[in-house]
XYZ file of C-alpha atoms in Angstrom:
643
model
C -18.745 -34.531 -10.012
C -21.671 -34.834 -7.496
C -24.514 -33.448 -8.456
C -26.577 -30.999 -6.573
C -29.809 -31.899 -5.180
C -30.941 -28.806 -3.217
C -30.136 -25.423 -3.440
C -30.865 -23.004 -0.786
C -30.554 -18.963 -0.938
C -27.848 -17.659 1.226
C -28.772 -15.746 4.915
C -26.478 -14.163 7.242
C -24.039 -17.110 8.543
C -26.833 -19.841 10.440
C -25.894 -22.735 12.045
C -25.779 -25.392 10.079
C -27.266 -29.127 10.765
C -28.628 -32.106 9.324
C -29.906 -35.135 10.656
C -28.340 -38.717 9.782
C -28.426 -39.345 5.935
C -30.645 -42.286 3.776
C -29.797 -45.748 3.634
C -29.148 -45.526 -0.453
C -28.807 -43.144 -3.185
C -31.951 -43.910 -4.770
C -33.825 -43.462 -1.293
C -32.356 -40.164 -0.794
C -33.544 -39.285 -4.341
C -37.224 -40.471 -3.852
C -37.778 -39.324 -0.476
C -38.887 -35.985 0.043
C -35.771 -33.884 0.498
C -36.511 -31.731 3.553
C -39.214 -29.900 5.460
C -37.946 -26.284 5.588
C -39.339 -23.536 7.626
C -38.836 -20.092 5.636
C -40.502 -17.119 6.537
C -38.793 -14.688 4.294
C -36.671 -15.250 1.420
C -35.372 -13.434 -2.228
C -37.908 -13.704 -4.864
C -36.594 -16.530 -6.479
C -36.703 -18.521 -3.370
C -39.740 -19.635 -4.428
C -38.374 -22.186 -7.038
C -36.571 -23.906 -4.084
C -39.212 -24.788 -2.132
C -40.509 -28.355 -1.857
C -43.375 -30.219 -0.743
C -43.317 -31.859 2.483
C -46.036 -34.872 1.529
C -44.594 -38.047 1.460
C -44.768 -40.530 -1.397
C -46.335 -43.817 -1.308
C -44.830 -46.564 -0.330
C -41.925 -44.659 1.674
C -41.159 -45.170 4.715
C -38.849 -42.460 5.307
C -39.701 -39.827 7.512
C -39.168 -36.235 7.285
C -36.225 -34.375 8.135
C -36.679 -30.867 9.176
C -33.976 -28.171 8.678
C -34.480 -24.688 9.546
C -33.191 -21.880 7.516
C -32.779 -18.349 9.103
C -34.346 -15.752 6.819
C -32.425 -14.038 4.703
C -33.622 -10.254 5.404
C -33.450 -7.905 1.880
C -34.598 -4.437 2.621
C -35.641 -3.922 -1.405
C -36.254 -7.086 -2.921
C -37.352 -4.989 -6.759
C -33.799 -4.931 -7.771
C -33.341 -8.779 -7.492
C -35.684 -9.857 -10.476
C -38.925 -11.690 -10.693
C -39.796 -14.665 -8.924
C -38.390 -18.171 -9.572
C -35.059 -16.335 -11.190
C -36.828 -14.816 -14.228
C -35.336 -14.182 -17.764
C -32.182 -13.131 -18.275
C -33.708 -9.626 -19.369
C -34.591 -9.526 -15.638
C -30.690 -11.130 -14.428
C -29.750 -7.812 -16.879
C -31.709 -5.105 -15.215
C -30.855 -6.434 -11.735
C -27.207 -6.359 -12.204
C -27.489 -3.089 -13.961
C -29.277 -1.872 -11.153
C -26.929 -2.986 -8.425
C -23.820 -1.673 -9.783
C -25.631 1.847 -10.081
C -26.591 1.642 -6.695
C -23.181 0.580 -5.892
C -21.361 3.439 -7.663
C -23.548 6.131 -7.507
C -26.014 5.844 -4.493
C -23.270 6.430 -1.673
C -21.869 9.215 -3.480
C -25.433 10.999 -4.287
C -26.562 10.256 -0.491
C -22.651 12.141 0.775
C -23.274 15.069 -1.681
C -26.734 15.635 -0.788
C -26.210 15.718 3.073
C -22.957 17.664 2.815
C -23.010 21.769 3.929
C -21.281 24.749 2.692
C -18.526 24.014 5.587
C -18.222 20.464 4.068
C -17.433 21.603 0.733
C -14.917 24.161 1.795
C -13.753 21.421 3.843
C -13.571 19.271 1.070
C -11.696 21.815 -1.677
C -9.737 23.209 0.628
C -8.591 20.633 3.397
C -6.485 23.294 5.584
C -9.860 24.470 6.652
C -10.364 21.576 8.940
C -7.516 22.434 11.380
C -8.351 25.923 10.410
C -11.200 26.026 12.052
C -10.197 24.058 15.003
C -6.967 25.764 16.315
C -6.158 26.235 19.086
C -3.539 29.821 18.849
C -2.703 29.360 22.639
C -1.867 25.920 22.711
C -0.848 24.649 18.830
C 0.888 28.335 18.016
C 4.735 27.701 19.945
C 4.816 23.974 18.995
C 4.364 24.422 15.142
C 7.014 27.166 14.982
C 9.502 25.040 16.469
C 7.873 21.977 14.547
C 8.130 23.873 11.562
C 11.566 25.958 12.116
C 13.470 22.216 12.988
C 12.389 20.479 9.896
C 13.405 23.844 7.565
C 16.699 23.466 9.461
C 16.480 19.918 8.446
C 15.652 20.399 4.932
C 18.140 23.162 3.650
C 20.892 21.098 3.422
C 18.744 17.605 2.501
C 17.274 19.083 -0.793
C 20.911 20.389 -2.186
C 21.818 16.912 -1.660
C 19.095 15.217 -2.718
C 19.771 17.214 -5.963
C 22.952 16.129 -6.542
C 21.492 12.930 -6.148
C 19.041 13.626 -8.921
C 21.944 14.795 -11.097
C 20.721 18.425 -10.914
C 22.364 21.542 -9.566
C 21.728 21.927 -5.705
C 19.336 25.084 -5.866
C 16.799 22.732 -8.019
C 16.578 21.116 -4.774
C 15.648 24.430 -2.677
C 13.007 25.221 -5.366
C 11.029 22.234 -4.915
C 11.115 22.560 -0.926
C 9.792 25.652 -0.963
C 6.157 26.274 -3.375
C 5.287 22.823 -3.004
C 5.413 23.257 0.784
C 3.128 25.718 0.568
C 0.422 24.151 -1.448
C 0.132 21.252 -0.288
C -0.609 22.873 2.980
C -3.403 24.313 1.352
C -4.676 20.841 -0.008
C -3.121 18.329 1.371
C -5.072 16.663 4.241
C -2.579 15.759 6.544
C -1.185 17.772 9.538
C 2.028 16.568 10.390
C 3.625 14.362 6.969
C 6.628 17.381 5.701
C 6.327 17.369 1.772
C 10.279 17.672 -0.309
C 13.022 16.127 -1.967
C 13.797 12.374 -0.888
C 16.170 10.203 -1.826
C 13.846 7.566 -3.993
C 12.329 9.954 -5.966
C 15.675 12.039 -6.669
C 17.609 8.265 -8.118
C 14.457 8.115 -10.005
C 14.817 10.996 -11.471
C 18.649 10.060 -12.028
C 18.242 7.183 -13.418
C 15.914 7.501 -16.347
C 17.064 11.048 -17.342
C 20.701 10.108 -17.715
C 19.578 7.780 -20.292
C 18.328 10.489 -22.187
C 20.365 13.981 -21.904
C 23.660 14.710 -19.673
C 23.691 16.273 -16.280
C 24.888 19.079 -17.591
C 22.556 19.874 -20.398
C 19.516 22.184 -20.181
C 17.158 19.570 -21.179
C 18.091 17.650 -18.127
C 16.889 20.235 -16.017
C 14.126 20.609 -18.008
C 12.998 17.182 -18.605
C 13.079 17.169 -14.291
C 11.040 19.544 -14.555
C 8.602 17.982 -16.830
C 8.411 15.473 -14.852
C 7.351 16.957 -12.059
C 4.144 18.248 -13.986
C 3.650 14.346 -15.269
C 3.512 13.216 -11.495
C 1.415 15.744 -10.333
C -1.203 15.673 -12.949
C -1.175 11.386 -12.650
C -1.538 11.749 -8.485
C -4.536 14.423 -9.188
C -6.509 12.152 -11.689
C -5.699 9.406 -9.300
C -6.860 11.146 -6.627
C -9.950 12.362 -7.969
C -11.055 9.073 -9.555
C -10.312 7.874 -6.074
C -7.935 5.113 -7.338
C -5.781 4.927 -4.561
C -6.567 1.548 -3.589
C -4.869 -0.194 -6.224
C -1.740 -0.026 -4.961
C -2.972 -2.416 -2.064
C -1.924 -5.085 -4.465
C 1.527 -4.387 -3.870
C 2.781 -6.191 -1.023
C 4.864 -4.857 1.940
C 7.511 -7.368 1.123
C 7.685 -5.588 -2.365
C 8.139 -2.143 -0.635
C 10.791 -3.741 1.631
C 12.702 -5.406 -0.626
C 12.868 -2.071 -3.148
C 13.825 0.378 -0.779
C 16.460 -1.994 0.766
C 17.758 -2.423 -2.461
C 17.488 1.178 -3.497
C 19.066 2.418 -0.753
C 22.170 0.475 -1.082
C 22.215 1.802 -5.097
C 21.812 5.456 -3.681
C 24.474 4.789 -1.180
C 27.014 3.468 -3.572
C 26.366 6.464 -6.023
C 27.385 8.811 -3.601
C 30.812 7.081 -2.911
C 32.487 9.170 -5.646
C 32.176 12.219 -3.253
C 34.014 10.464 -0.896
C 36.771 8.617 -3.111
C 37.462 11.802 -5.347
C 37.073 10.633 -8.705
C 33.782 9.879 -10.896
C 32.094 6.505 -10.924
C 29.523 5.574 -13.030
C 26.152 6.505 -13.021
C 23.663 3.672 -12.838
C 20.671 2.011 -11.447
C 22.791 -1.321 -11.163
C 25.029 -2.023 -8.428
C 27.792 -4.499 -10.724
C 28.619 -1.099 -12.712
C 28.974 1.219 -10.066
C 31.247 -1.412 -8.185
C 33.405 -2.077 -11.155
C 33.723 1.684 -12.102
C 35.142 1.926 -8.217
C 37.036 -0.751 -8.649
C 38.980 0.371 -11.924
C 39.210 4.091 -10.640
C 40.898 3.126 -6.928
C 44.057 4.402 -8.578
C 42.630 7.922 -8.849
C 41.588 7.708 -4.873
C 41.802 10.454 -2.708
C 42.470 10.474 1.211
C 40.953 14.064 2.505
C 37.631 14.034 1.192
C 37.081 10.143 2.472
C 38.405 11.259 5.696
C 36.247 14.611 5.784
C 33.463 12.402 4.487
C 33.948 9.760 6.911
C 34.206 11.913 10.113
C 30.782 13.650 8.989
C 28.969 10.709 8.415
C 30.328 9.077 11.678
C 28.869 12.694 13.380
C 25.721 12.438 11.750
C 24.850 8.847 12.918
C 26.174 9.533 16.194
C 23.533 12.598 16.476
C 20.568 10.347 14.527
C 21.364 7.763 17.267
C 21.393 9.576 20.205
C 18.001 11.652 19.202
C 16.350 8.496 18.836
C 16.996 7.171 21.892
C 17.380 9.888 24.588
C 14.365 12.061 24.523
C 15.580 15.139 26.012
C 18.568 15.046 23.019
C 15.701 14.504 20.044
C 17.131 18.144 18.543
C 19.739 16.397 17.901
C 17.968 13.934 15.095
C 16.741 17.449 13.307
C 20.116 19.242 13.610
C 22.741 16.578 11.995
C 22.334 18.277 8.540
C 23.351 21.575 9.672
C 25.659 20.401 12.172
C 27.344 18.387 8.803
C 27.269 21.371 6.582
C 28.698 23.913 9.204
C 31.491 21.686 10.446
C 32.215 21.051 6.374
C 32.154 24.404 5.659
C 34.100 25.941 8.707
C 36.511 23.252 7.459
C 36.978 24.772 4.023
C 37.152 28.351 5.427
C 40.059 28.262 7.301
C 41.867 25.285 5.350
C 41.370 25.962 1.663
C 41.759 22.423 0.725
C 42.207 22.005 -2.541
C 41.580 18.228 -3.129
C 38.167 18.621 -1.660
C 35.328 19.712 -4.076
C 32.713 21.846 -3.330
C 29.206 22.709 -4.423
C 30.213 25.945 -5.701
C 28.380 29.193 -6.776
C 24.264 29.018 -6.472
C 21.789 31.717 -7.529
C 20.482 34.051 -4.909
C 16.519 35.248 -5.092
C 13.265 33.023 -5.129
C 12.470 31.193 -8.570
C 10.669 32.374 -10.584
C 7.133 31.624 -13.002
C 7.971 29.235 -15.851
C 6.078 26.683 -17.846
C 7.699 23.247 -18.133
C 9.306 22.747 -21.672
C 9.966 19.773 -23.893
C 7.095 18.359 -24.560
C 8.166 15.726 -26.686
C 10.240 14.105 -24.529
C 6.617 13.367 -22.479
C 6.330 9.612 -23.480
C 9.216 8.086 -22.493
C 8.667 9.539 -19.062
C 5.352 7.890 -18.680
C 7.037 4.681 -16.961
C 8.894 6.604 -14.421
C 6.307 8.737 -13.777
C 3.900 6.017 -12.909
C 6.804 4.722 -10.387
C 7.081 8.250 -9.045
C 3.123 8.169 -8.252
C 3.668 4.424 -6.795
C 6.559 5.446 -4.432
C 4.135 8.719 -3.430
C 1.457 6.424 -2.506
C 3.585 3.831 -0.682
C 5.405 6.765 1.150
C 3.404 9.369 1.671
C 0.066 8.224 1.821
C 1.122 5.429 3.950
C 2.832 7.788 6.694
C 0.785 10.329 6.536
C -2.324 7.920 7.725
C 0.671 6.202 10.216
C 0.576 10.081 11.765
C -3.142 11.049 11.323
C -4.183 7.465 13.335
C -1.463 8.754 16.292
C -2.970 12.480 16.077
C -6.515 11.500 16.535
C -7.796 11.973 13.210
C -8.791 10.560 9.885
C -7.602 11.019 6.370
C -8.854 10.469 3.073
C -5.830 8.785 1.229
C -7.553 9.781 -2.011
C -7.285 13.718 -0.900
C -3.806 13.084 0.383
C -2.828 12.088 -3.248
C -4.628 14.851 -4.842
C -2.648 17.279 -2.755
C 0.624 15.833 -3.476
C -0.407 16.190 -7.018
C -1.630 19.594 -7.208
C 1.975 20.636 -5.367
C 3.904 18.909 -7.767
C 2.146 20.908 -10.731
C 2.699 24.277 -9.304
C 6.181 23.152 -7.922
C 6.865 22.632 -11.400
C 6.152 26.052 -13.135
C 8.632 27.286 -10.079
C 11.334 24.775 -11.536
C 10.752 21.993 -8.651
C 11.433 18.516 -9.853
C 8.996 15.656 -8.327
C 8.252 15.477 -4.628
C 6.679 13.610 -1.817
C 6.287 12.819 1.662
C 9.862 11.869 3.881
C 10.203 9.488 6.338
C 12.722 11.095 8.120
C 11.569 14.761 8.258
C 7.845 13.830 9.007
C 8.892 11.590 11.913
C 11.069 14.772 13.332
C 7.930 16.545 12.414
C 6.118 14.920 14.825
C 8.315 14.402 17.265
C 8.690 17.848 17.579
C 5.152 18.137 18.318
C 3.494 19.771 15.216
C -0.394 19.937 15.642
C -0.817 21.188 11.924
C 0.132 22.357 8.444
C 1.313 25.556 10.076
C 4.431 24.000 10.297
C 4.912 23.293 6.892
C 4.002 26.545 6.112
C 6.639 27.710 8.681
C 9.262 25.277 6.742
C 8.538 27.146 3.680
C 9.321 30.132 5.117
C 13.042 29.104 6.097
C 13.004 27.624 2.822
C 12.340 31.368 0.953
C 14.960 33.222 3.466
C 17.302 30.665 2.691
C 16.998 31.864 -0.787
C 16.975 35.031 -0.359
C 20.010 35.568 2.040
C 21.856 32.489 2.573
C 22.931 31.138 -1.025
C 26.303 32.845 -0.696
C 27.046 30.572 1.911
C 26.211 27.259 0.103
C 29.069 28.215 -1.800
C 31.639 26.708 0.132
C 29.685 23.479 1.265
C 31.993 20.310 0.863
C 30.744 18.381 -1.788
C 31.517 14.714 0.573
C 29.328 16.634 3.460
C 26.013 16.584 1.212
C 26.860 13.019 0.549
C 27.529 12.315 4.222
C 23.727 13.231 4.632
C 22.286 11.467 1.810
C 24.200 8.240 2.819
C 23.237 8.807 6.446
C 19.475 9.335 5.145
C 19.490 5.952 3.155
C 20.944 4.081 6.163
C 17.874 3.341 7.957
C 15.782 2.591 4.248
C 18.133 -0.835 4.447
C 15.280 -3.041 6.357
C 17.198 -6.255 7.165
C 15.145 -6.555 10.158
C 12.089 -7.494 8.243
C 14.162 -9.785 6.127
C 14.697 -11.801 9.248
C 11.379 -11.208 10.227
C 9.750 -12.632 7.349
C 12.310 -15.599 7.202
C 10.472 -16.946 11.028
C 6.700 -15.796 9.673
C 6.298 -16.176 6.463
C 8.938 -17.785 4.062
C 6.643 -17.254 0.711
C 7.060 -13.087 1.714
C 10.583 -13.681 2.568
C 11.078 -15.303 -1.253
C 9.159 -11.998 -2.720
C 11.509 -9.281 -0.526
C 14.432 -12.025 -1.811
C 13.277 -11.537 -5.253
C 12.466 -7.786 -5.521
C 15.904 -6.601 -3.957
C 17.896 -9.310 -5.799
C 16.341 -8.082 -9.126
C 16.287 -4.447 -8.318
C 20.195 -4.590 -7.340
C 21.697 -6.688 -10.466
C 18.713 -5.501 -13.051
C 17.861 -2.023 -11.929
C 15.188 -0.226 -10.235
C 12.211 -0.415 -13.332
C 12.619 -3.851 -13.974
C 13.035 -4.836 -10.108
C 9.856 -2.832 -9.469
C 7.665 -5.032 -12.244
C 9.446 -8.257 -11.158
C 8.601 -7.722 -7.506
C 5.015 -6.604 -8.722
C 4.640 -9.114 -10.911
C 5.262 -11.675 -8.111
C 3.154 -10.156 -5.542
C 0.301 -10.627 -8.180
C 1.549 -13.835 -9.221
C 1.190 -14.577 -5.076
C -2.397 -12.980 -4.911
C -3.859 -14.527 -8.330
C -2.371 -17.962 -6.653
C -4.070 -17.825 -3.478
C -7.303 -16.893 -5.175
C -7.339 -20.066 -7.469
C -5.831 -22.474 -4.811
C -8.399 -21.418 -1.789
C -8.451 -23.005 2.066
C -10.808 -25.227 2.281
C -12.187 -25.958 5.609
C -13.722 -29.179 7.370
C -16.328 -28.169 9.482
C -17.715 -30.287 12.895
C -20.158 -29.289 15.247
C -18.803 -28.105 18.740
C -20.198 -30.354 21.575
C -23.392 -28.749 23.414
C -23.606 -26.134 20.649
C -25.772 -25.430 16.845
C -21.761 -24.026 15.914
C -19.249 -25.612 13.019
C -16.000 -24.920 13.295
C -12.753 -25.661 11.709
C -11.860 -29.033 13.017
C -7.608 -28.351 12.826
C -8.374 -25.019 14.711
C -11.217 -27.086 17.307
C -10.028 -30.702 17.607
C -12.903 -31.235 20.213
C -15.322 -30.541 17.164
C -16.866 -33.913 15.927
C -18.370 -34.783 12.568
C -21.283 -37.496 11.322
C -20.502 -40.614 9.323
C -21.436 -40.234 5.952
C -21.288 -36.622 5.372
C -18.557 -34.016 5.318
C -19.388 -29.850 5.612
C -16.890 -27.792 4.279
C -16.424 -23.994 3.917
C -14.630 -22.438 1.160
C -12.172 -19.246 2.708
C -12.836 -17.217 -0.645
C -15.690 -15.895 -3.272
C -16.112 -18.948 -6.301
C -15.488 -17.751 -9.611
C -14.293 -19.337 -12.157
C -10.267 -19.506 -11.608
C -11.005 -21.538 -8.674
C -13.890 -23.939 -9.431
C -11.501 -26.742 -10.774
C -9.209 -26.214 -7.749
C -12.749 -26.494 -5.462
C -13.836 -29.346 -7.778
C -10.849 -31.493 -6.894
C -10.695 -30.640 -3.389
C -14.518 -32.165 -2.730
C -13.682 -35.142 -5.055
C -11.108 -35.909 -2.162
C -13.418 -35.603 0.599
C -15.187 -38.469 -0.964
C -12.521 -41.238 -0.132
C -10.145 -39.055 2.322
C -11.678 -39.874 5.651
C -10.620 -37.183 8.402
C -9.121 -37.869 12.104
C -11.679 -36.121 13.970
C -14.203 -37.620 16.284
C -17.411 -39.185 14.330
C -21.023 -40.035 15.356
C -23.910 -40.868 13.855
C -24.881 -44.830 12.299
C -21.842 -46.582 10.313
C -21.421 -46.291 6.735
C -19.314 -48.125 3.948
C -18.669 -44.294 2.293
C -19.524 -40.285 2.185
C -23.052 -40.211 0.705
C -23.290 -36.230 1.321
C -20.943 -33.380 1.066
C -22.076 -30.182 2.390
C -21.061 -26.543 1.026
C -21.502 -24.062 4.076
C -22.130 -21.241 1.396
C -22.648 -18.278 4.240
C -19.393 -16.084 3.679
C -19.526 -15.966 0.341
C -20.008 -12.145 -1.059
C -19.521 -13.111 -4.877
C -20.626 -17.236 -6.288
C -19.312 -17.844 -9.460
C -22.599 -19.315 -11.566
C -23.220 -20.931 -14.994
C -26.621 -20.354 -16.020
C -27.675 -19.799 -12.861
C -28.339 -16.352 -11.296
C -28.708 -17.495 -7.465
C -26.696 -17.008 -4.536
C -26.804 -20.133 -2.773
C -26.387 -20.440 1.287
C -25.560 -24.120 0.579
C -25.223 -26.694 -1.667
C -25.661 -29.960 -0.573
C -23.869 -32.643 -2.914
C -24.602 -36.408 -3.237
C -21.753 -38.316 -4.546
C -22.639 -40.970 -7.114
C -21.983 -44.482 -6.834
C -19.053 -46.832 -7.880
């Protein structure tokens, strides 16, 4: 490997340039190395710099290269001069990562008012303060009275869905919807039941009590209370950001394949006769398979005619403005028409949802503790789907509404409604696609119009249970099929397939896995990839060849600037990515290449038989992996030894 001859502490990016190279090895050893022109540099810049008097007998002359200072605005915290002892490395590492951690967050606390910390706890004082009754009052009702409409007859469904009884899913649209308007920071992202969470929730509990048992209900329950006190620590240790290292093409490829599961599982509704309950889509295909003989013909044609309605409606409130209502009123429309039908017919082939307490729930503390551990995994999926969903629309609608959120507050809001939901019986909730979008298409300016949801929520329970009575079972499933519909992404299959074929591979892999394997184990295999993908691209770096751009002091990429020429003899390069040590061998090989790969791009300078110098342009580089050596160097430039 070459061996370094100069080593240079690094500045904000300079241009970079060096004059034509020695006639030998041994010359370029002898000579002086450089004249250098530093006005300000670390303390241990002092060990790198040399004299500028010639030796005898050489004729070589000097070679100036200028180095813009690098500017420190507290140079006590980088150690004593010329590098120091590693007692000094110690204490200056120690001291940067406290001023890291803890300096930001002292400097915010100490400049922060009484309104900021009210602000802060409570994050409905923000638009509090700021409304505007005359202007934000009409659009929130509506906002808020179209997405209750919405909701009534998604969260029975989505309960069924989750194996519980439908007026589990009222409860947990109704005191979670009011808390997290209290503390959740964003204005217009509506808070409930979805479909992900609620075959979540399906698909581990069945494993462990029947649908029919008190401890399933329960262990929903407890569940909800695991997922809200995860998103609060989360949220308060502000580790939000480590779900960045799951990539989109994860996301996609799960929710694809998770809606076509959910979709499938509802099928029984229309078929008449059970099917299996499972997380795989081979068993619920053969259990429709061997049960076709059972199959009944008024509930798929019931079923059939609602979903065909409901799409109809979706579709024409997406793309005709003046008919958006319509996107908002498809539930309703679906359980009316299904329970009209039932009324005056009396089928009795068709099964419905049957009788459902009336009155609001009431105070309870979750129950069956022991059953806590082996809901630890879904509970950490829970709190990854919240974060992927609701953090990441909720920050989609706060950038369109003109203002910021904290993702780390979002969570923490989402959490502390999921605890309270659950001592009102609410399993686990989170943000929905579909009702936040109506949300703000229906112009809601703030969490008024949750609150206002809420509200239809409680008078639904208070006066309208009676009427859920005769609800269609196929008509609920008609709107959780017609939910999952748009969750199938094959656009950004295709998508990927033209930009990017290693992220079309990973949404191949996740859905693939999550279909035939089942949702935990497609989630870690899609996970595991995406890491796999990250950790791969971090050891296996681009590696740039640099040239000088005609008339200019600039280097630049000579694929991206082909009119960028280099010098015989030497060879700059910039590494795309910090040097630690999973990359240095990678790095290592790449420069041993450089010495015999000669590149395409126009060359001046004298003739020479080989590379004599390769040149690290260093300036980028926030983190240097270093062995025994606690610099930061701007550049290292390397002298390749002789045959």
């Amino acid at each position: 490997m070459p061996a370094a001859h100069a080593l240079i502490k690094r500045p904000p990016p300079p241009p970079l340039f060096l004059c034509a190279p020695p006639a030998s090895v041994s010359q370029f050893y002898d000579a002086p190395l450089v004249r250098m022109e530093i006005s300000y540099a670390s303390p241990s810049a002092g060990d790198l710099t040399y004299s500028s008097s010639t030796s005898s007998g050489s004729s070589m002359p000097n070679r100036p290269v200028k180095i813009i200072p690098l500017q420190h605005p507290d140079t006590t915290s980088y150690g004593s001069s010329g590098g120091g002892s590693s007692s000094s490395s110690s204490s200056s590492s120690s001291s940067f990562w406290s001023n890291s951690l803890f300096s930001g967050w002292g400097s915010k606390i100490r400049q922060m008012t009484i309104v900021d910390w009210i602000g802060m706890c409570f994050p409905c004082f923000r638009w509090i303060r700021t409304y505007r009754w005359r202007e934000y009052l009409q659009v929130d009702l509506m906002a808020g009275t179209t997405v209750g409409i919405m909701l009534v007859p998604q969260a029975m469904s989505y309960a069924k869905l989750a194996g519980l009884e439908p007026i589990y899913g009222l409860y947990s649209g109704f005191v979670p919807i009011f808390i997290y308007a209290i503390f959740g920071s964003s204005r217009q992202l509506a808070i409930g039941p979805v479909a992900l969470v609620s075959l979540l929730v399906s698909n581990v509990l069945s494993g462990i009590a029947d649908s029919s048992d008190a401890l399933y209900t329960e262990l929903a329950i407890l569940l909800a209370l695991m997922v809200g006190i995860l998103e609060c620590i989360m949220g308060l240790l502000r580790l939000g950001w480590l779900i960045r290292f799951i990539s989109h093409s994860v996301i996609s490829g799960f929710t694809t394949a998770s809606a076509i599961v959910i979709a499938l599982s509802q099928a029984k509704y229309f078929l008449g006769y059970d099917i299996e309950r499972s997380s795989e889509i081979v068993p619920i295909i053969k259990s429709i398979i061997s049960g076709a003989d059972e199959f009944s013909w008024p509930p798929f044609v019931m079923g059939s005619i609602i979903l065909i309605i409901l799409q109809t409606m979706k579709h024409l409130g997406k793309s005709r403005k003046h008919l958006r209502f319509l996107r908002a009123m498809g539930p309703l429309t679906a359980v009316v028409l299904g329970t009209t039908f039932v009324k005056i017919y009396h089928p009795s082939s068709i099964t419905l949802v049957g009788d459902i307490p009336q009155g609001l729930p009431s105070f309870s503390i979750p129950r069956s503790f022991k059953y806590a551990k082996s809901l630890i995994p879904t509970t950490l999926l829970i709190t990854g789907v919240a974060i992927l969903e609701s953090v990441g629309i909720a920050k989609a609608l706060a950038a369109k509404n003109g203002y910021e959120l904290d993702s780390n507050q979002e969570l923490f809001g989402l959490g502390v409604a999921n605890i309270f939901g659950s001592f009102f019986s609410a399993y686990p909730t989170t943000g929905s696609f579909s009702r936040s979008a109506v949300n703000h298409e229906s112009g809601a300016k703030s969490g008024l119009s949750g609150i206002v949801t809420g509200i239809i929520m409680g008078c639904a329970l208070l006066f309208l249970t009676p009427l859920f009575e005769y609800i269609p079972q196929c008509a609920l499933a008609a709107i959780v099929i017609s939910a999952v519909i748009s969750l199938v992404d094959y656009e950004e299959a295709i998508f990927l397939w033209r930009v990017d074929k290693k992220d079309f591979l990973l949404w191949t892999i996740t859905s693939t896995t999550t279909l035939f394997l089942g949702i935990e184990i497609g989630v870690l295999v899609g996970v595991g990839v995406s890491l796999a993908f990250v950790i791969h691209e971090s050891a296996n770096p681009h590696i740039a060849v640099l040239g000088r751009l005609p008339g200019t002091t600039v280097y630049r990429n000579i694929q991206q600037y082909p009119e960028a020429y280099t010098y015989n003899g030497i060879v700059i390069v910039r590494i795309d990515a910090p040097i630690y040590f999973a990359n240095i061998s990678y790095i290592k090989d790449r420069l041993r290449e450089y010495e015999v790969v000669v590149d395409k791009s126009t060359r001046r300078g004298p003739e020479v038989e080989r590379i004599y110098f390769v040149i690290l342009e260093m300036a980028r580089k926030s983190y240097l992996y270093h062995d025994q050596c606690s610099s930061s160097p701007k550049m290292i430039i390397l002298c390749p030894m002789p045959n």
